[in-house]
Amino acid sequence: MILTREGVSTYLVAWIKSFLSERQCRLIFQGAPNVFCPVAVGTPQGSPISPLLFVLYIASLHPTIPQGLAISYVDDLTITVGSDFVRSNIRALQYYFSIIQRQGANLGVAFSVPKTELIHWRTPKDRSDISFAPMVINDMRFPPSQVVRWLGYWLTPTLHSSVHFLRRLA
């Protein structure tokens, strides 16, 4: 069990096991039978401990990335890397995605590759030409976007806020 391997105390592991065992649910809507059904997977929706257990479960999917970051929630994955060269960034993104995808498969977690978006960030001091270099993941080609939405915020390669506010006001 992941919790035991990570050094979580025996009594806490036992409490979590009890919390996740022998659960039942019933659907309540007009005309539905008033019957409880056993639930053998997942954590109770709405429970304050469920997100914490999920984060502990997928912690191994977040490798340490030099000059980068990997975060995920359910089937959404964000990987960001930085270097002086776009091609180096693309190779790093492909490399880290393959590692995370492999580790995810071991945990029974899959990421939705078709939802993938790529954006080449630029600093205000960057005077080089805008890159249109695409990335390939699982034989799917992803050209860079000029705007991506992340956590409800519209981001541009130069991180100007005007695009976000224009879209929010529209």
Coordinates of N, CA and C in Angstrom, one line a residue:
M1 N 0.8 -1.2 0.0 CA 0.0 0.0 0.0 C 0.9 1.2 0.0
I2 N 0.5 2.2 -0.7 CA 1.3 3.5 -0.9 C 1.5 4.2 0.4
L3 N 0.4 4.3 1.3 CA 0.6 5.0 2.5 C 1.6 4.3 3.4
T4 N 1.6 3.0 3.5 CA 2.6 2.3 4.3 C 4.0 2.5 3.8
R5 N 4.1 2.4 2.5 CA 5.5 2.6 1.9 C 6.0 4.0 2.2
E6 N 5.1 5.0 2.3 CA 5.5 6.4 2.5 C 5.6 6.7 4.0
G7 N 5.5 5.7 4.9 CA 5.7 5.9 6.3 C 4.6 6.4 7.1
V8 N 3.3 6.3 6.6 CA 2.2 6.8 7.3 C 1.9 5.8 8.4
S9 N 1.6 6.3 9.6 CA 1.5 5.4 10.8 C 0.4 4.3 10.6
T10 N 0.6 3.2 11.3 CA -0.3 2.0 11.1 C -1.7 2.4 11.5
Y11 N -1.9 3.1 12.6 CA -3.3 3.4 13.0 C -4.0 4.3 12.0
L12 N -3.3 5.2 11.4 CA -3.9 6.1 10.4 C -4.2 5.3 9.1
V13 N -3.3 4.4 8.7 CA -3.6 3.5 7.5 C -4.8 2.7 7.8
A14 N -5.0 2.1 9.1 CA -6.1 1.3 9.4 C -7.4 2.2 9.4
W15 N -7.3 3.4 9.9 CA -8.5 4.3 9.8 C -8.9 4.6 8.4
I16 N -8.0 4.8 7.5 CA -8.3 5.1 6.1 C -8.9 3.9 5.4
K17 N -8.3 2.7 5.7 CA -8.8 1.5 5.2 C -10.3 1.3 5.6
S18 N -10.6 1.5 6.9 CA -11.9 1.4 7.4 C -12.8 2.4 6.7
F19 N -12.4 3.6 6.5 CA -13.1 4.7 5.9 C -13.5 4.3 4.5
L20 N -12.6 3.6 3.7 CA -12.9 3.3 2.4 C -13.5 1.9 2.2
S21 N -13.7 1.2 3.2 CA -14.3 -0.2 3.2 C -15.8 -0.2 3.4
E22 N -16.4 -1.2 2.8 CA -17.8 -1.5 3.0 C -18.7 -0.3 2.9
R23 N -18.4 0.5 1.8 CA -19.2 1.7 1.6 C -20.4 1.4 0.7
Q24 N -21.5 2.2 0.9 CA -22.7 2.0 0.1 C -23.2 3.4 -0.4
C25 N -23.9 3.4 -1.4 CA -24.6 4.6 -1.9 C -26.0 4.3 -2.4
R26 N -26.8 5.3 -2.5 CA -28.0 5.1 -3.2 C -28.3 6.4 -4.0
L27 N -28.9 6.2 -5.2 CA -29.2 7.3 -6.0 C -30.7 7.8 -5.7
I28 N -30.8 9.1 -5.5 CA -32.1 9.6 -5.1 C -32.6 10.5 -6.2
F29 N -33.6 10.0 -7.0 CA -34.3 10.9 -8.0 C -35.6 10.2 -8.2
Q30 N -36.5 11.0 -8.8 CA -37.9 10.6 -8.9 C -38.0 9.2 -9.6
G31 N -38.7 8.3 -9.0 CA -38.9 7.0 -9.7 C -37.8 6.0 -9.4
A32 N -36.7 6.4 -8.8 CA -35.6 5.5 -8.5 C -35.9 4.6 -7.3
P33 N -35.5 3.3 -7.3 CA -35.7 2.5 -6.2 C -34.9 3.0 -5.0
N34 N -35.4 2.9 -3.8 CA -34.7 3.3 -2.6 C -33.8 2.2 -2.1
V35 N -32.8 1.9 -2.9 CA -31.9 0.7 -2.6 C -30.5 1.2 -2.5
F36 N -29.8 0.7 -1.5 CA -28.3 0.9 -1.3 C -27.6 -0.1 -2.2
C37 N -26.5 0.4 -2.8 CA -25.6 -0.4 -3.6 C -24.2 -0.3 -3.1
P38 N -23.4 -1.4 -3.1 CA -22.1 -1.4 -2.6 C -21.2 -0.6 -3.6
V39 N -20.2 0.1 -3.0 CA -19.2 0.9 -3.8 C -17.9 0.4 -3.4
A40 N -17.2 -0.1 -4.4 CA -15.9 -0.8 -4.2 C -14.7 0.0 -4.7
V41 N -14.9 1.2 -5.3 CA -13.8 1.9 -5.8 C -13.9 3.4 -5.4
G42 N -12.8 4.1 -5.5 CA -12.8 5.6 -5.3 C -13.0 6.0 -3.8
T43 N -13.1 7.3 -3.6 CA -13.3 7.8 -2.3 C -14.6 8.6 -2.3
P44 N -15.2 8.7 -1.2 CA -16.6 9.4 -1.1 C -16.5 10.8 -1.6
Q45 N -17.3 11.1 -2.6 CA -17.4 12.5 -3.2 C -17.9 13.5 -2.1
G46 N -17.2 14.6 -2.0 CA -17.6 15.6 -1.0 C -16.9 15.4 0.3
S47 N -16.2 14.3 0.5 CA -15.5 14.1 1.8 C -14.2 15.0 1.8
P48 N -14.0 15.7 2.9 CA -12.8 16.5 3.0 C -11.4 15.7 2.9
I49 N -11.5 14.4 3.2 CA -10.2 13.7 3.1 C -10.0 13.1 1.7
S50 N -11.0 13.1 0.8 CA -10.9 12.5 -0.5 C -9.8 13.2 -1.4
P51 N -9.8 14.5 -1.5 CA -8.7 15.2 -2.2 C -7.3 14.9 -1.7
L52 N -7.2 14.8 -0.4 CA -5.9 14.6 0.2 C -5.4 13.2 -0.1
L53 N -6.3 12.2 -0.1 CA -6.0 10.8 -0.4 C -5.6 10.7 -1.9
F54 N -6.3 11.5 -2.7 CA -6.0 11.5 -4.2 C -4.6 12.0 -4.4
V55 N -4.3 13.1 -3.7 CA -2.9 13.8 -3.9 C -1.8 12.8 -3.4
L56 N -2.1 12.1 -2.3 CA -1.1 11.1 -1.8 C -0.9 10.0 -2.8
Y57 N -2.0 9.6 -3.4 CA -2.0 8.5 -4.4 C -1.2 8.8 -5.6
I58 N -1.3 10.0 -6.1 CA -0.6 10.4 -7.4 C 0.7 11.2 -7.1
A59 N 1.2 11.2 -5.9 CA 2.4 12.0 -5.6 C 3.6 11.6 -6.5
S60 N 3.7 10.3 -6.8 CA 4.8 9.8 -7.6 C 4.7 10.3 -9.0
L61 N 3.6 10.9 -9.4 CA 3.5 11.4 -10.8 C 4.1 12.8 -11.0
H62 N 4.6 13.3 -9.9 CA 5.1 14.7 -10.0 C 6.6 14.6 -9.7
P63 N 7.4 14.3 -10.8 CA 8.8 14.2 -10.6 C 9.4 15.6 -10.4
T64 N 10.6 15.6 -9.8 CA 11.4 16.9 -9.8 C 11.9 17.2 -11.1
I65 N 11.5 18.3 -11.7 CA 12.0 18.7 -13.0 C 12.9 20.0 -12.9
P66 N 14.1 19.8 -13.2 CA 15.0 21.0 -13.2 C 14.4 22.1 -14.1
Q67 N 14.3 23.3 -13.6 CA 13.7 24.4 -14.3 C 12.3 24.1 -14.9
G68 N 11.5 23.4 -14.1 CA 10.2 23.0 -14.6 C 9.3 22.6 -13.4
L69 N 8.1 22.2 -13.8 CA 7.1 21.8 -12.9 C 6.1 20.9 -13.5
A70 N 5.6 19.9 -12.7 CA 4.5 19.0 -13.2 C 3.5 19.0 -12.1
I71 N 2.2 19.3 -12.5 CA 1.1 19.2 -11.6 C -0.1 18.5 -12.4
S72 N -0.9 17.9 -11.6 CA -2.1 17.2 -12.3 C -3.2 17.1 -11.3
Y73 N -4.4 16.9 -11.9 CA -5.6 16.6 -11.2 C -6.5 15.8 -12.1
V74 N -6.8 14.6 -11.6 CA -7.6 13.6 -12.3 C -6.9 13.3 -13.7
D75 N -7.5 13.6 -14.8 CA -6.8 13.4 -16.1 C -6.2 14.6 -16.7
D76 N -6.1 15.7 -16.0 CA -5.5 16.9 -16.5 C -4.0 17.0 -15.9
L77 N -3.1 17.2 -16.8 CA -1.7 17.2 -16.5 C -1.1 18.5 -17.1
T78 N -0.3 19.2 -16.3 CA 0.4 20.3 -16.8 C 1.9 20.1 -16.5
I79 N 2.7 20.2 -17.6 CA 4.1 20.1 -17.4 C 4.7 21.4 -18.0
T80 N 5.6 22.1 -17.3 CA 6.2 23.3 -17.9 C 7.7 23.1 -17.7
V81 N 8.5 23.5 -18.6 CA 9.9 23.5 -18.6 C 10.5 24.8 -19.1
G82 N 11.7 25.0 -18.8 CA 12.4 26.3 -19.3 C 13.8 26.0 -19.6
S83 N 14.2 26.6 -20.7 CA 15.6 26.6 -21.1 C 15.8 27.8 -22.2
D84 N 17.0 27.9 -22.7 CA 17.2 28.9 -23.7 C 16.8 28.5 -25.1
F85 N 16.4 27.2 -25.3 CA 16.1 26.8 -26.6 C 14.7 26.0 -26.7
V86 N 13.9 26.4 -27.6 CA 12.6 25.8 -27.8 C 12.7 24.3 -28.0
R87 N 13.6 23.8 -28.9 CA 13.8 22.4 -29.2 C 14.2 21.6 -27.9
S88 N 15.0 22.2 -27.0 CA 15.4 21.6 -25.8 C 14.1 21.4 -24.9
N89 N 13.3 22.4 -24.9 CA 12.0 22.4 -24.1 C 11.1 21.3 -24.6
I90 N 11.0 21.2 -25.9 CA 10.1 20.1 -26.5 C 10.6 18.7 -26.1
R91 N 11.9 18.5 -26.2 CA 12.5 17.2 -25.9 C 12.2 16.9 -24.4
A92 N 12.4 17.9 -23.5 CA 12.2 17.7 -22.1 C 10.7 17.4 -21.8
L93 N 9.8 18.1 -22.5 CA 8.4 17.9 -22.3 C 8.0 16.5 -22.7
Q94 N 8.5 16.0 -23.8 CA 8.2 14.7 -24.3 C 8.8 13.6 -23.3
Y95 N 10.0 13.9 -22.9 CA 10.7 13.0 -21.9 C 9.9 12.8 -20.6
Y96 N 9.5 14.0 -20.0 CA 8.8 13.9 -18.7 C 7.4 13.4 -18.9
F97 N 6.8 13.7 -20.0 CA 5.4 13.2 -20.2 C 5.5 11.6 -20.3
S98 N 6.5 11.1 -21.0 CA 6.6 9.6 -21.1 C 6.8 9.0 -19.7
I99 N 7.6 9.6 -18.9 CA 7.8 9.1 -17.5 C 6.5 9.1 -16.7
I100 N 5.9 10.3 -16.8 CA 4.6 10.4 -16.0 C 3.5 9.5 -16.5
Q101 N 3.5 9.4 -17.8 CA 2.5 8.5 -18.4 C 2.7 7.0 -18.0
R102 N 4.0 6.6 -18.0 CA 4.3 5.2 -17.6 C 4.0 5.0 -16.1
Q103 N 4.4 6.0 -15.2 CA 4.1 5.8 -13.8 C 2.6 5.9 -13.6
G104 N 1.8 6.7 -14.3 CA 0.4 6.7 -14.2 C -0.2 5.4 -14.6
A105 N 0.3 4.8 -15.6 CA -0.3 3.5 -16.0 C -0.1 2.5 -14.9
N106 N 1.0 2.5 -14.2 CA 1.2 1.6 -13.1 C 0.2 1.8 -11.9
L107 N -0.3 3.1 -11.8 CA -1.3 3.4 -10.8 C -2.7 3.3 -11.3
G108 N -2.9 3.0 -12.6 CA -4.2 3.0 -13.2 C -4.8 4.4 -13.5
V109 N -3.9 5.4 -13.7 CA -4.2 6.7 -14.0 C -3.8 7.0 -15.4
A110 N -4.7 7.5 -16.2 CA -4.4 7.9 -17.6 C -4.7 9.4 -17.8
F111 N -3.9 10.0 -18.7 CA -4.1 11.4 -19.0 C -4.7 11.5 -20.4
S112 N -5.5 12.5 -20.6 CA -6.2 12.7 -21.9 C -5.3 13.5 -22.8
V113 N -4.6 12.8 -23.6 CA -3.6 13.4 -24.6 C -4.3 14.3 -25.6
P114 N -5.5 14.0 -26.1 CA -6.1 14.9 -27.1 C -6.4 16.3 -26.5
K115 N -6.5 16.4 -25.2 CA -6.7 17.7 -24.6 C -5.4 18.5 -24.4
T116 N -4.3 18.0 -24.9 CA -3.0 18.6 -24.7 C -2.9 19.9 -25.5
E117 N -2.3 20.9 -24.8 CA -2.1 22.2 -25.4 C -0.6 22.5 -25.2
L118 N 0.0 23.3 -26.1 CA 1.4 23.7 -26.0 C 1.5 25.2 -26.2
I119 N 2.2 25.8 -25.4 CA 2.5 27.2 -25.6 C 4.0 27.5 -25.3
H120 N 4.6 28.3 -26.1 CA 6.0 28.6 -25.9 C 6.0 30.0 -25.2
W121 N 6.4 30.0 -23.9 CA 6.4 31.2 -23.1 C 7.6 32.1 -23.6
R122 N 7.5 33.3 -23.4 CA 8.5 34.3 -23.7 C 8.7 35.3 -22.6
T123 N 9.9 35.7 -22.3 CA 10.1 36.7 -21.3 C 10.0 38.1 -22.0
P124 N 9.7 39.1 -21.2 CA 9.7 40.5 -21.8 C 11.0 40.9 -22.5
K125 N 12.1 40.3 -22.1 CA 13.4 40.6 -22.7 C 13.7 39.8 -23.9
D126 N 12.9 38.7 -24.2 CA 13.2 37.8 -25.3 C 12.9 38.5 -26.6
R127 N 13.9 38.6 -27.4 CA 13.8 39.3 -28.7 C 13.8 38.4 -29.9
S128 N 13.9 37.1 -29.6 CA 13.9 36.1 -30.7 C 12.6 36.0 -31.4
D129 N 12.5 35.4 -32.6 CA 11.3 35.2 -33.3 C 10.4 34.3 -32.5
I130 N 9.1 34.5 -32.6 CA 8.1 33.6 -32.0 C 8.2 32.2 -32.6
S131 N 8.3 31.2 -31.8 CA 8.4 29.8 -32.3 C 7.1 29.2 -32.6
F132 N 7.1 28.5 -33.7 CA 5.9 27.7 -34.1 C 6.2 26.2 -34.1
A133 N 7.3 25.9 -33.4 CA 7.7 24.5 -33.4 C 6.7 23.6 -32.7
P134 N 6.2 22.6 -33.3 CA 5.2 21.7 -32.7 C 5.8 20.6 -31.8
M135 N 5.0 19.9 -31.1 CA 5.5 18.8 -30.2 C 4.7 17.6 -30.6
V136 N 5.3 16.4 -30.5 CA 4.6 15.2 -30.8 C 4.5 14.3 -29.6
I137 N 3.3 13.9 -29.2 CA 3.1 13.0 -28.1 C 2.2 11.9 -28.6
N138 N 2.6 10.6 -28.3 CA 1.8 9.5 -28.8 C 1.4 9.6 -30.2
D139 N 2.3 10.0 -31.1 CA 2.0 10.1 -32.5 C 1.0 11.2 -32.8
M140 N 0.7 12.1 -31.9 CA -0.2 13.2 -32.1 C 0.6 14.5 -32.1
R141 N 0.4 15.3 -33.1 CA 1.1 16.6 -33.3 C 0.4 17.7 -32.7
F142 N 1.1 18.5 -31.9 CA 0.5 19.7 -31.2 C 1.3 20.9 -31.5
P143 N 0.6 21.8 -32.4 CA 1.3 23.1 -32.7 C 1.1 24.0 -31.5
P144 N 2.0 24.9 -31.3 CA 1.8 25.8 -30.2 C 0.6 26.8 -30.3
S145 N -0.1 27.0 -29.2 CA -1.2 27.9 -29.2 C -0.7 29.3 -28.9
Q146 N -1.5 30.3 -29.2 CA -1.2 31.7 -28.9 C -1.9 32.1 -27.6
V147 N -2.9 31.3 -27.1 CA -3.6 31.5 -25.9 C -4.0 30.2 -25.3
V148 N -3.7 29.9 -24.0 CA -4.2 28.7 -23.4 C -5.0 29.1 -22.1
R149 N -5.9 28.3 -21.7 CA -6.7 28.6 -20.5 C -6.2 27.6 -19.5
W150 N -5.8 28.1 -18.3 CA -5.4 27.3 -17.2 C -6.0 27.8 -15.9
L151 N -6.7 27.0 -15.2 CA -7.4 27.3 -14.0 C -8.2 28.6 -14.1
G152 N -8.9 28.7 -15.3 CA -9.8 29.8 -15.5 C -9.1 31.1 -16.0
Y153 N -7.8 31.1 -16.2 CA -7.1 32.3 -16.6 C -6.6 32.1 -18.0
W154 N -6.8 33.0 -18.9 CA -6.3 33.0 -20.3 C -4.9 33.5 -20.3
L155 N -3.9 32.7 -20.7 CA -2.5 33.0 -20.7 C -2.0 33.2 -22.2
T156 N -1.1 34.1 -22.4 CA -0.5 34.3 -23.7 C 1.0 34.0 -23.5
P157 N 1.8 33.8 -24.6 CA 3.2 33.5 -24.5 C 4.0 34.6 -23.7
T158 N 3.5 35.8 -23.8 CA 4.2 36.9 -23.0 C 3.5 37.3 -21.7
L159 N 2.5 36.5 -21.3 CA 1.8 36.6 -20.1 C 1.1 38.0 -19.9
H160 N 0.7 38.6 -21.0 CA 0.0 39.9 -20.9 C -1.4 39.5 -20.4
S161 N -2.0 40.4 -19.6 CA -3.3 40.1 -19.0 C -4.4 40.6 -19.8
S162 N -4.1 41.4 -20.9 CA -5.2 42.0 -21.7 C -6.1 40.9 -22.3
V163 N -5.5 39.8 -22.8 CA -6.3 38.8 -23.5 C -7.3 38.2 -22.4
H164 N -6.8 37.9 -21.2 CA -7.7 37.4 -20.2 C -8.9 38.3 -19.9
F165 N -8.6 39.6 -19.7 CA -9.7 40.5 -19.4 C -10.7 40.7 -20.6
L166 N -10.2 40.7 -21.8 CA -11.0 40.9 -22.9 C -12.0 39.7 -23.1
R167 N -11.4 38.5 -22.8 CA -12.3 37.3 -22.9 C -13.3 37.2 -21.8
R168 N -12.9 37.6 -20.6 CA -13.8 37.6 -19.4 C -14.9 38.7 -19.6
L169 N -14.6 39.8 -20.3 CA -15.6 40.8 -20.5 C -16.6 40.5 -21.7
A170 N -16.1 39.6 -22.6 CA -17.0 39.3 -23.8 C -18.2 38.5 -23.4

